[in-house]
Short mmCIF file of C-alpha atoms in Angstrom, two decimals:
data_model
loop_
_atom_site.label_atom_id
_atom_site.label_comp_id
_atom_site.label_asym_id
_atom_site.label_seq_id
_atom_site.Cartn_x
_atom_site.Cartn_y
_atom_site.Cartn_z
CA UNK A 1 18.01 -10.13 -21.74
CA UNK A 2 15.41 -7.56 -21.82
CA UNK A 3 15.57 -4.30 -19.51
CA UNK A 4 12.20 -2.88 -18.72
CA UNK A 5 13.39 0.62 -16.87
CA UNK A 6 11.94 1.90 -13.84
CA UNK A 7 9.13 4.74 -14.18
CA UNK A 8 9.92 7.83 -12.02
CA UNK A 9 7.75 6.59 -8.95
CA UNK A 10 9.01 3.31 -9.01
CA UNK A 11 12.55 4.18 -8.51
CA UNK A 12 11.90 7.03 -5.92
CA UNK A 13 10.11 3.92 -3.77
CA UNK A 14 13.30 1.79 -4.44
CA UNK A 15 15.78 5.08 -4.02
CA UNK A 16 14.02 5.76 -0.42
CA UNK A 17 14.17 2.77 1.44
CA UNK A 18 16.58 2.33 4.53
CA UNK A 19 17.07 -0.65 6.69
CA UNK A 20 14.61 0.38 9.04
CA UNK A 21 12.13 1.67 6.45
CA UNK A 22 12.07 -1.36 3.95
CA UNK A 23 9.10 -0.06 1.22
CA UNK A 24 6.97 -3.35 0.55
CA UNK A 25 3.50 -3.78 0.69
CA UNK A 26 2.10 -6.70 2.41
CA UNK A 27 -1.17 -8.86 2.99
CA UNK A 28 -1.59 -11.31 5.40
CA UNK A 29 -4.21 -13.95 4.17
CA UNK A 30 -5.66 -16.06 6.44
CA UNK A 31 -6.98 -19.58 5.12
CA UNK A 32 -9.39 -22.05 6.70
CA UNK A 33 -7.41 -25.58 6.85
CA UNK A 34 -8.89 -28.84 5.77
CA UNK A 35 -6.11 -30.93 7.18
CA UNK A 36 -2.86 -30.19 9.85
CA UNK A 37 -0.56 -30.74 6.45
CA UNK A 38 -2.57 -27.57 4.45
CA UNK A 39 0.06 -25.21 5.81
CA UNK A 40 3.21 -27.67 4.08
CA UNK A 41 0.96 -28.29 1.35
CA UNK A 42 0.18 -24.43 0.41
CA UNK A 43 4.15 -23.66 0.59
CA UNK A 44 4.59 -26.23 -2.28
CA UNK A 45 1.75 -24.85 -4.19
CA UNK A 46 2.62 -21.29 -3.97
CA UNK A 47 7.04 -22.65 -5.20
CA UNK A 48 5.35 -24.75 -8.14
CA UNK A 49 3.14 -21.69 -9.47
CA UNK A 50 5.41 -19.07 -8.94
CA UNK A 51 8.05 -20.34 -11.47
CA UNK A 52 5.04 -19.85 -14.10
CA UNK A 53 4.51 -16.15 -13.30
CA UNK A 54 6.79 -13.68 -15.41
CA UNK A 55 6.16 -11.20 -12.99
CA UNK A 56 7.53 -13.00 -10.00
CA UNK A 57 10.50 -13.56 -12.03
CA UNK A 58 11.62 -10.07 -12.38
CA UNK A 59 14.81 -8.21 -10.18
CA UNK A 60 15.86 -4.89 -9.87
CA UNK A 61 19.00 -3.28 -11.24
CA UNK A 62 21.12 -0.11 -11.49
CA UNK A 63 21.53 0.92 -14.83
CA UNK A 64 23.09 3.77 -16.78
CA UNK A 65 21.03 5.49 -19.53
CA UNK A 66 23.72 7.11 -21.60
CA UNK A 67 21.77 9.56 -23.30
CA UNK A 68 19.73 10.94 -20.59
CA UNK A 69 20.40 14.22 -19.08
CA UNK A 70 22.21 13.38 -15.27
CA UNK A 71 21.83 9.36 -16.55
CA UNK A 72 23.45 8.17 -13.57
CA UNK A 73 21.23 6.87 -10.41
CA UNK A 74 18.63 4.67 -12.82
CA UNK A 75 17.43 1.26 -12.35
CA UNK A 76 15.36 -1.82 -14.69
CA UNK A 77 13.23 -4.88 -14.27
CA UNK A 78 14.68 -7.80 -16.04
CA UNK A 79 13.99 -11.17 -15.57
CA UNK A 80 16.76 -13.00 -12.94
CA UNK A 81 18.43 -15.70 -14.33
CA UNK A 82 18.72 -17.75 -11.81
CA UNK A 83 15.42 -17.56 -10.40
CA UNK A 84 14.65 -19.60 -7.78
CA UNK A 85 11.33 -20.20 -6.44
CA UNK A 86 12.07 -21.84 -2.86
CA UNK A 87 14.15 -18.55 -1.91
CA UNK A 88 10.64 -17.03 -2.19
CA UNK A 89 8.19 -19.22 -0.32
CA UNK A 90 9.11 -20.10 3.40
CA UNK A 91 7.12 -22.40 5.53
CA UNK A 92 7.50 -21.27 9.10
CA UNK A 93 6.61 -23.50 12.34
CA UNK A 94 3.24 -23.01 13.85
CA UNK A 95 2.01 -20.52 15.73
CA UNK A 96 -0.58 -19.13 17.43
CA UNK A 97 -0.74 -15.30 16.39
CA UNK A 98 -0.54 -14.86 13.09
CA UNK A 99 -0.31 -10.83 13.11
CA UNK A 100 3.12 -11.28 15.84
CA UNK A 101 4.80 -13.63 13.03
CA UNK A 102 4.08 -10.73 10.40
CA UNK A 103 4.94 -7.62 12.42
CA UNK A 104 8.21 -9.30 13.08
CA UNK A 105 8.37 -10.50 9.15
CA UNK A 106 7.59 -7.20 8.24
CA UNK A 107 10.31 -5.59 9.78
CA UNK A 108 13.07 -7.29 7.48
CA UNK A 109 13.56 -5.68 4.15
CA UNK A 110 13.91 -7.77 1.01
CA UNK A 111 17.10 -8.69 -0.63
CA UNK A 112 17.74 -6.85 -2.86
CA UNK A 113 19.85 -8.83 -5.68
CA UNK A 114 16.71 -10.94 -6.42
CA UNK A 115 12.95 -10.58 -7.36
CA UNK A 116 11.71 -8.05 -3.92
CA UNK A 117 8.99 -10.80 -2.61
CA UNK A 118 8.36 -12.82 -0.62
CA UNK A 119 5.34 -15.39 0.76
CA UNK A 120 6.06 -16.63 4.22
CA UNK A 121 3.45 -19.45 5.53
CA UNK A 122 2.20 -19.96 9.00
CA UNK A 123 0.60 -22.69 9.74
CA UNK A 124 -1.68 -22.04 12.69
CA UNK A 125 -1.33 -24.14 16.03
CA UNK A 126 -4.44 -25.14 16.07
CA UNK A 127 -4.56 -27.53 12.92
CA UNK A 128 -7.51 -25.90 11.18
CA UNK A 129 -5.92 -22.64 9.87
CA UNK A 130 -2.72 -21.47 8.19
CA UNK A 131 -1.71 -17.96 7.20
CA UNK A 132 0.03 -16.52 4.15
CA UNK A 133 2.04 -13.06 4.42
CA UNK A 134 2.83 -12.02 0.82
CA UNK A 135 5.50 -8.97 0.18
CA UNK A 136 5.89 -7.16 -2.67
CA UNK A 137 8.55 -4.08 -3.06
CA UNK A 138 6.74 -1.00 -3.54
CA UNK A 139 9.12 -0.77 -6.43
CA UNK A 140 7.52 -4.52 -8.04
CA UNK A 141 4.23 -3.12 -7.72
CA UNK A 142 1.60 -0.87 -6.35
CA UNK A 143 -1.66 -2.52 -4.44
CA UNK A 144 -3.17 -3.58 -7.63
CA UNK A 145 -0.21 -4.93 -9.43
CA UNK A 146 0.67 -6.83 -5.85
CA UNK A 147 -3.00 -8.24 -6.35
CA UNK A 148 -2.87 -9.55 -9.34
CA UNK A 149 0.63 -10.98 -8.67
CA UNK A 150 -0.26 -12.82 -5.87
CA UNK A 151 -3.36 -13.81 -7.54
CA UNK A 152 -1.30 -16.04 -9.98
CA UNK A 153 -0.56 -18.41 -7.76
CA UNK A 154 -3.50 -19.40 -5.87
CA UNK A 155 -6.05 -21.49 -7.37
CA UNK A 156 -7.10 -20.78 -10.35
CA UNK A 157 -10.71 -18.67 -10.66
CA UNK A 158 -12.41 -17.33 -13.33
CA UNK A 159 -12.06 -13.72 -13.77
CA UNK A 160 -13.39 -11.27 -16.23
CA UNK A 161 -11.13 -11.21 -19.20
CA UNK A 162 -9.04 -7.80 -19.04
CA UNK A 163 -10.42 -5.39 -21.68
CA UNK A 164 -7.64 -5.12 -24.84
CA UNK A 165 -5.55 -2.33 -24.88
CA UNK A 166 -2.69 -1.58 -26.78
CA UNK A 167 0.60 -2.81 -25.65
CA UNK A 168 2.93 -0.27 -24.11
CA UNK A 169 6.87 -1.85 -25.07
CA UNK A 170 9.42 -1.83 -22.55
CA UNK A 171 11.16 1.22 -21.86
CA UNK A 172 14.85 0.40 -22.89
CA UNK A 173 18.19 1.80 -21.52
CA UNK A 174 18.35 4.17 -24.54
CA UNK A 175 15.81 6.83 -25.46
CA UNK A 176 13.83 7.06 -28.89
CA UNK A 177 15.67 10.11 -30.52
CA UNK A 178 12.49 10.79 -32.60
CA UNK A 179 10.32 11.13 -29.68
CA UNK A 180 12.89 14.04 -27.91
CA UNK A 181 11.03 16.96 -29.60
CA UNK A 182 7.74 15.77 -28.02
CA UNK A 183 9.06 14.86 -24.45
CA UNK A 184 10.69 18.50 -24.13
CA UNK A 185 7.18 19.84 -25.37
CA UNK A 186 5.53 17.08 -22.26
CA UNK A 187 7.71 18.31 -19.84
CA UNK A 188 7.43 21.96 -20.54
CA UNK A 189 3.76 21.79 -20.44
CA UNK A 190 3.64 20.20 -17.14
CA UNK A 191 5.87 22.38 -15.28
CA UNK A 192 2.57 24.09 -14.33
CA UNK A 193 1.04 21.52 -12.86
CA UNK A 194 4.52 20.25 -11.05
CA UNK A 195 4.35 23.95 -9.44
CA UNK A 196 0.38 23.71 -8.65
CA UNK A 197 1.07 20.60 -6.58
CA UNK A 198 4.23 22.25 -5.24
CA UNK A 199 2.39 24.97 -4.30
CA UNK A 200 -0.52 22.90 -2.60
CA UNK A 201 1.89 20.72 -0.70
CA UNK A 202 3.75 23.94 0.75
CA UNK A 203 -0.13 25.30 2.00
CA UNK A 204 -0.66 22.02 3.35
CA UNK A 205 2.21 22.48 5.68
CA UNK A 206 1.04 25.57 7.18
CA UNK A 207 -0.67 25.38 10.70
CA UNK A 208 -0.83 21.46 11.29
CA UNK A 209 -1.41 20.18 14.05
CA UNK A 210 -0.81 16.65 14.72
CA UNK A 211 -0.34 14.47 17.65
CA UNK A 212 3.33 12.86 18.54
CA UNK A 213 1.46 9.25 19.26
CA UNK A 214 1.74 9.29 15.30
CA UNK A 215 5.43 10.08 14.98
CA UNK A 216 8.18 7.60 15.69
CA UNK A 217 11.64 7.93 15.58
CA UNK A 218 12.96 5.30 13.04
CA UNK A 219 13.66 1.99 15.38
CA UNK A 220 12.53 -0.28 12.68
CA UNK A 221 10.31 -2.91 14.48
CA UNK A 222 6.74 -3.48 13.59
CA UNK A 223 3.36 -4.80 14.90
CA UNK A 224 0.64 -5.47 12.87
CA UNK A 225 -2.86 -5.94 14.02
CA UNK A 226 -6.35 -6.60 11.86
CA UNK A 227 -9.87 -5.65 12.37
CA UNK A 228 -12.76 -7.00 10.76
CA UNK A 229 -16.39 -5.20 10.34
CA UNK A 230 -19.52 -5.99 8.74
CA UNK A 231 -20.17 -3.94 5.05
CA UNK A 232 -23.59 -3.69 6.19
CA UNK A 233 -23.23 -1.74 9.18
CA UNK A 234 -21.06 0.69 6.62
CA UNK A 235 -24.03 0.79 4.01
CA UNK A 236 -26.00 1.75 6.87
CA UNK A 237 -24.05 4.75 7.91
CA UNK A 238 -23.34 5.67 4.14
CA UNK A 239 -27.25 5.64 3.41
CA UNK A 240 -28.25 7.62 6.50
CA UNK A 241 -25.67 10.50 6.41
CA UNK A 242 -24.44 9.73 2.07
CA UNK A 243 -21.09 10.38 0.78
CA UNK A 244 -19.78 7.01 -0.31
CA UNK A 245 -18.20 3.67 1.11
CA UNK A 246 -14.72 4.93 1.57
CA UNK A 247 -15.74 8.42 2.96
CA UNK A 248 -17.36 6.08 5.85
CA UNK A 249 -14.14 4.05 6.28
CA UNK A 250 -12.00 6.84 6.36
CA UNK A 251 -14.37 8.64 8.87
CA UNK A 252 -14.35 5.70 11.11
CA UNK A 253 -10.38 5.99 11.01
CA UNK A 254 -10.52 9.56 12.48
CA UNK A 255 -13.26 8.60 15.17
CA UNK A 256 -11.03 5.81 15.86
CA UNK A 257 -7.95 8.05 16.31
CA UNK A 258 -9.84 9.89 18.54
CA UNK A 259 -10.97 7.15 20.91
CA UNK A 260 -7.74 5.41 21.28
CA UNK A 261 -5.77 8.91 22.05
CA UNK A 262 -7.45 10.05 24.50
CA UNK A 263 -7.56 6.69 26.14
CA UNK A 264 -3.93 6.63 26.21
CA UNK A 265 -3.93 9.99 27.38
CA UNK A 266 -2.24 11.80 24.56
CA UNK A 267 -5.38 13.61 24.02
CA UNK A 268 -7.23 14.71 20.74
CA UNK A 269 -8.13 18.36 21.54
CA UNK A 270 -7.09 19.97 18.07
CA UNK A 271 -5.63 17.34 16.42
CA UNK A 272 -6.45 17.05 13.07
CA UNK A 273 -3.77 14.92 11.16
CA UNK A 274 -3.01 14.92 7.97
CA UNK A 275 -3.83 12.09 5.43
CA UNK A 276 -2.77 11.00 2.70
CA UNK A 277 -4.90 8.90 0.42
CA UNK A 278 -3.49 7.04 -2.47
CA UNK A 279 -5.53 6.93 -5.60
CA UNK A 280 -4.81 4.20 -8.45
CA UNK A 281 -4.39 5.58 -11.60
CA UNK A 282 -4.30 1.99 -12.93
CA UNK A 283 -7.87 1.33 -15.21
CA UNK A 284 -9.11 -2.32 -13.33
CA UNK A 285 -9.41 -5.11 -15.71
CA UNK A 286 -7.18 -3.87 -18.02
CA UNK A 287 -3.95 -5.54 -19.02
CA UNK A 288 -1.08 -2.57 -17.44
CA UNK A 289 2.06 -1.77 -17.36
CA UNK A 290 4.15 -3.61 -14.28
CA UNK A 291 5.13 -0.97 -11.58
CA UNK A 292 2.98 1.91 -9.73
CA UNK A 293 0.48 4.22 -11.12
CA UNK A 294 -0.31 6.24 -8.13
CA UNK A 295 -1.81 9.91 -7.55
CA UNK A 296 -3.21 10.76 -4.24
CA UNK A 297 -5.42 13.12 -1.87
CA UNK A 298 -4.82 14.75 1.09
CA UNK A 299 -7.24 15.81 3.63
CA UNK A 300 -7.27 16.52 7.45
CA UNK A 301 -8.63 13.79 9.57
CA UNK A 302 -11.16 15.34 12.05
CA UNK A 303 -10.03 13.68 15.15
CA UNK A 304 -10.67 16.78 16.97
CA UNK A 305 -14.09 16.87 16.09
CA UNK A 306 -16.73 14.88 19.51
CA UNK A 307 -19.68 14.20 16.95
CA UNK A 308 -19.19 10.73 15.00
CA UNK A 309 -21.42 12.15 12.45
CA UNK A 310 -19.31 15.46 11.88
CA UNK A 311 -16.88 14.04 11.39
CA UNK A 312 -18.12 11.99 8.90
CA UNK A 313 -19.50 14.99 6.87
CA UNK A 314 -16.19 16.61 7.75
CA UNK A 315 -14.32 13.62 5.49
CA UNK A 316 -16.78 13.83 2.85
CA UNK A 317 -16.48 17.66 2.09
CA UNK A 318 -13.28 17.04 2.16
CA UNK A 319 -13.14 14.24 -0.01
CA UNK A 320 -15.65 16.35 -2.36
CA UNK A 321 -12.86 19.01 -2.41
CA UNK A 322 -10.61 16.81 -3.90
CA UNK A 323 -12.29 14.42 -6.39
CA UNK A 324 -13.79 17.94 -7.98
CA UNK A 325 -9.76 19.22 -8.22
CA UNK A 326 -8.81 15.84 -9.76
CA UNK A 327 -5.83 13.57 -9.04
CA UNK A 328 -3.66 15.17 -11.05
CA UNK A 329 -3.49 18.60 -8.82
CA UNK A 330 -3.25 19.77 -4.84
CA UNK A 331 -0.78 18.01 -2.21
CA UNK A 332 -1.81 14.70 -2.43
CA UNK A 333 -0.94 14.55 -6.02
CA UNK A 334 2.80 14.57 -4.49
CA UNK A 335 3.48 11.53 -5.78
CA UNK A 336 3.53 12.23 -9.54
CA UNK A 337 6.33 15.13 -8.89
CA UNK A 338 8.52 12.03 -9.28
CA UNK A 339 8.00 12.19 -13.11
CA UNK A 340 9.91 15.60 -13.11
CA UNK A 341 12.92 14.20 -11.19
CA UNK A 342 16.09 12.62 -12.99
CA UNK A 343 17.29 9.58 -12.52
CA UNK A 344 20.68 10.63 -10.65
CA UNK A 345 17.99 13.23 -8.26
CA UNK A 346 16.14 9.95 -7.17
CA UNK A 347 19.03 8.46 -6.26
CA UNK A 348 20.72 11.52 -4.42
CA UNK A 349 17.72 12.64 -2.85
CA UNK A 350 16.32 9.51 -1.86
CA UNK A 351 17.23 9.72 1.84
CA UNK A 352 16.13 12.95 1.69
CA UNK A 353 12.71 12.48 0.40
CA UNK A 354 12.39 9.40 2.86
CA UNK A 355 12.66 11.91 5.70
CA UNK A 356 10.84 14.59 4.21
CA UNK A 357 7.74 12.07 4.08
CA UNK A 358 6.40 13.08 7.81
CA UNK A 359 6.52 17.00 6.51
CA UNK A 360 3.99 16.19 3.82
CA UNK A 361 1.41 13.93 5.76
CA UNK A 362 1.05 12.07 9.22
CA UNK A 363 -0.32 8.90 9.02
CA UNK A 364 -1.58 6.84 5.27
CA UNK A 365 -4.99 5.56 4.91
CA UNK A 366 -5.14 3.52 1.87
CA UNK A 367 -7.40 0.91 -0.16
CA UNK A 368 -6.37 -1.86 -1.84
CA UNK A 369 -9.75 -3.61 -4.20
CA UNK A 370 -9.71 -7.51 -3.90
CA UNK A 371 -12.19 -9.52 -6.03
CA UNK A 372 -15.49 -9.97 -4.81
CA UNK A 373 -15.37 -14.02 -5.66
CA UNK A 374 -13.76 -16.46 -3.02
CA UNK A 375 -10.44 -17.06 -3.23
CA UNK A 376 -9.02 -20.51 -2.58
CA UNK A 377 -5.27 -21.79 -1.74
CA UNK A 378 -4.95 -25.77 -2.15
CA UNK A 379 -8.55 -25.98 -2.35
CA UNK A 380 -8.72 -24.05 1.08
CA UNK A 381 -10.86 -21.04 1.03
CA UNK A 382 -9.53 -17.00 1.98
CA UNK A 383 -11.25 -16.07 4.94
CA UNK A 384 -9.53 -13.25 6.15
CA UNK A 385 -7.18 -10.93 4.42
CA UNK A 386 -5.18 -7.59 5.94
CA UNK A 387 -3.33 -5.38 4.02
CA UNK A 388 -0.37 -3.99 5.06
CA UNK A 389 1.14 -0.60 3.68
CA UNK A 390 4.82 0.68 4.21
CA UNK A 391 5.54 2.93 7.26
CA UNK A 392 7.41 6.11 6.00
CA UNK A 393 10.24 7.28 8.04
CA UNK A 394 9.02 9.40 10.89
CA UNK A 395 5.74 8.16 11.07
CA UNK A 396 4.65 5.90 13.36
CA UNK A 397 1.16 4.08 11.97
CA UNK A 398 0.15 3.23 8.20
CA UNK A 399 -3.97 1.70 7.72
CA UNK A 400 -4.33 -0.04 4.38
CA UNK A 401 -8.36 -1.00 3.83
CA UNK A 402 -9.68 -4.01 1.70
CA UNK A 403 -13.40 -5.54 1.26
CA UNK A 404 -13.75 -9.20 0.78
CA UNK A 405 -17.38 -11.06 0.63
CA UNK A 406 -19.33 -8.59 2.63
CA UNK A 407 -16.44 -7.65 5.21
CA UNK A 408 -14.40 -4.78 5.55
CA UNK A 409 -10.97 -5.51 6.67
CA UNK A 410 -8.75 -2.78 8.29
CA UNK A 411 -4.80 -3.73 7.99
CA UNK A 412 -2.74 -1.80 10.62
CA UNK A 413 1.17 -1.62 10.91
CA UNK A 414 2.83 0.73 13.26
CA UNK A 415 6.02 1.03 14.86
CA UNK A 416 6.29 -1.98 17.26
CA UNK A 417 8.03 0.66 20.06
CA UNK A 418 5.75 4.08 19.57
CA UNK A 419 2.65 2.02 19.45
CA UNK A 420 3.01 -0.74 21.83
CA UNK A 421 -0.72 -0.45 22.25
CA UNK A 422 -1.69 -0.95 18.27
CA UNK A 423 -4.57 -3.66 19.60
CA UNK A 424 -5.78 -0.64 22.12
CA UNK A 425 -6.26 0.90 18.62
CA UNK A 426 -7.81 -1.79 16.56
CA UNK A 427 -10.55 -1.89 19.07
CA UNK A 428 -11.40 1.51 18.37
CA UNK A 429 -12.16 0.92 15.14
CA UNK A 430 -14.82 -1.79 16.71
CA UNK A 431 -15.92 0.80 18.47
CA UNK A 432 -16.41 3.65 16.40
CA UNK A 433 -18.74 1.47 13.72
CA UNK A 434 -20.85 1.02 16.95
CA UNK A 435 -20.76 4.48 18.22
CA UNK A 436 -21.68 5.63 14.23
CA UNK A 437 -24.51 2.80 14.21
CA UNK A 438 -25.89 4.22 17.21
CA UNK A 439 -25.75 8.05 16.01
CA UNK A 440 -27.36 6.98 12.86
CA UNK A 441 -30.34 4.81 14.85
CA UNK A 442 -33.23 6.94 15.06
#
């Protein structure tokens, strides 16, 4: 059986997760029915496919690497022998809110003995929709990975074939003694930029000032909720004021933030959160490695700011800032410090590192690409699709972003007892495309 070992960020996300932090990703899909039966039908579908998928097939491990300094603590992919495809796929009874069923889904970590995923299947009460909630362990995959994964087993489509590239091998339990020389020379030369991004993450620390609407203590329940706006009204605002798509989305975040705290009387007066946006390292249409390649950039959410529009130009500077430093430097780049941790350190000062999450940002605003063609289940088309992102512990709200035929969808999860009023805040977002409409109307 072959042993594919964890990189460094994969086995920090599998090293940090508690009970009431569980680290998947998720996406609730939401498909239009063509018959009461699509629901039952779709569950068999996804079973019968997933056996096919290689991927899907894989479990996570604790292994011992023998010849690497402080060996103890790692972990491997290999595939699970006794793979079972209905432990995977659950058909649920109907319902009539989608987004309760997954807040309470998301909640429950996956086992860990077996492949971390899951697809649970809701058909809707009303006979003429049924929902799909995928998870993935944040250990399985990052956004993209999840993508393609889930991908495999809906109908097929035709996508651009992935450009070649050369094939990395597996990384086995044992260490290429020829390559030693080379990897002390790798590590050496990054200690640098390991103590640039130290250094940034320690600056980024200093004089923050959040809100406590956007910290939780860890209770473990979840709500999610989903908001849906028109790309056009974003292309608008991006060709008025410039900067690009994602500076707008993130901007309407922040204006969002502000709206639904002061509504709920927290207030916004000099809050300016930080956030932390993840940024794929992993080249699109290329055949890649399984697993995470993440960097990431962290700016300060403007909430404080009263003018939509400044704080729009407020993102993009920021933004600006970062792209011209590069993924590979400044606090957000936090992520890749993983590659200068040991195995035993990950799995030591995982519970550490989970807790030390709300020191290093306050709230995650991610993206996560989906194809631009429609995407069909049993010959029922994708209509609406929500990604979810894990909630670190301490931290109360996560906002993953995806754009699907012409729509922008905004995926919340928060912590079902600090933000009882999560629709309160989905509305906001409504509200703050209108409000930067309006500023942008002449």
């Amino acid at each position: 059986m072959i042993s594919d070992l964890l990189a460094p960020l994969d086995l920090a996300f599998w090293n940090i997760e508690s009970d009431r932090h569980p680290m998947h990703l998720g996406a609730l899909g939401v498909f239009a029915a063509h018959s009461p039966t699509a629901g039952a039908h779709a569950a068999d579908l996804l079973a019968a496919r997933a056996a096919a998928v290689p991927g899907l097939r894989m479990r996570i491990r604790d292994v011992w690497q023998p010849l690497a300094p402080l060996a103890f603590g790692g972990a491997a992919r290999e595939p699970a022998p006794d793979f079972e495809p209905l432990d995977h796929v659950l058909l649920h009874k109907p319902t009539a809110d989608f987004h309760a069923e997954a807040g309470r889904l998301m909640e429950r970590p996956l086992e860990r003995g077996r492949p971390p995923w899951e697809a649970h299947v809701l058909p809707g009460e009303d006979g003429v929709s049924f929902a799909v909630l995928f998870k993935f362990h944040h250990a399985l995959a990052d956004g993209l990975r999840a993508l393609m994964l889930a991908a495999a087993i809906m109908d097929p489509v035709d996508l651009p074939e992935p450009r070649p590239r050369p094939v990395e091998p597996p990384r086995g339990l044992f260490p290429d003694v020829r390559k030693l020389p080379g990897l002390v020379r790798g590590t050496l030369s990054d200690v640098g930029r390991a103590l640039d991004i130290g250094t940034s993450v320690a600056r980024a620390t200093l004089g923050v000032q959040s809100s406590p609407a956007l910290t939780s203590a860890p209770t473990g329940t979840r709500r999610t909720a989903g908001v849906i706006i028109d790309l056009d009204d974003v292309h608008v605002v991006r060709k008025t004021v410039g900067g690009t798509v994602n500076d707008v989305l993130i901007a309407v975040v922040a204006g969002a933030l502000r709206r639904w705290l002061d509504e709920r009387g927290d207030g916004s007066e000099g809050v300016s959160p930080r956030a932390l946006i993840p940024v794929s390292r992993r080249r699109p249409r290329t055949a890649h490695p399984q697993g995470n390649r993440l960097s990431g950039y962290l700016i300060r959410l403007p909430v404080d700011d009263p003018d939509p529009l400044g704080r729009l130009r407020a993102v993009r500077t920021a933004m600006d800032r970062n792209k011209d430093a590069g993924p590979n430097r400044g606090a957000g780049a936090v992520a890749l410090l993983a590659d200068h941790v040991p195995p035993l350190g990950h799995r030591l000062g995982g519970p550490v590192v989970g807790q030390a999450a709300r020191l290093l940002f306050d709230i995650l605003v991610t993206s996560v690409p989906l194809p631009s063609l429609g995407l069909k289940l049993g010959g029922c088309p994708l209509t609406e699709v929500y990604p979810f992102a894990p909630l670190a512990r301490g931290q109360a709200l996560a906002v993953a972003v995806s754009t699907y035929r012409g729509s922008v969808h905004y995926g919340l999860v928060a912590d079902a007892e600090a933000v009882p009023d999560l629709d309160l805040l989905a509305r906001s977002l409504t509200e703050e495309v209108r409000e930067l409409i309006t500023a942008c109307t002449p």
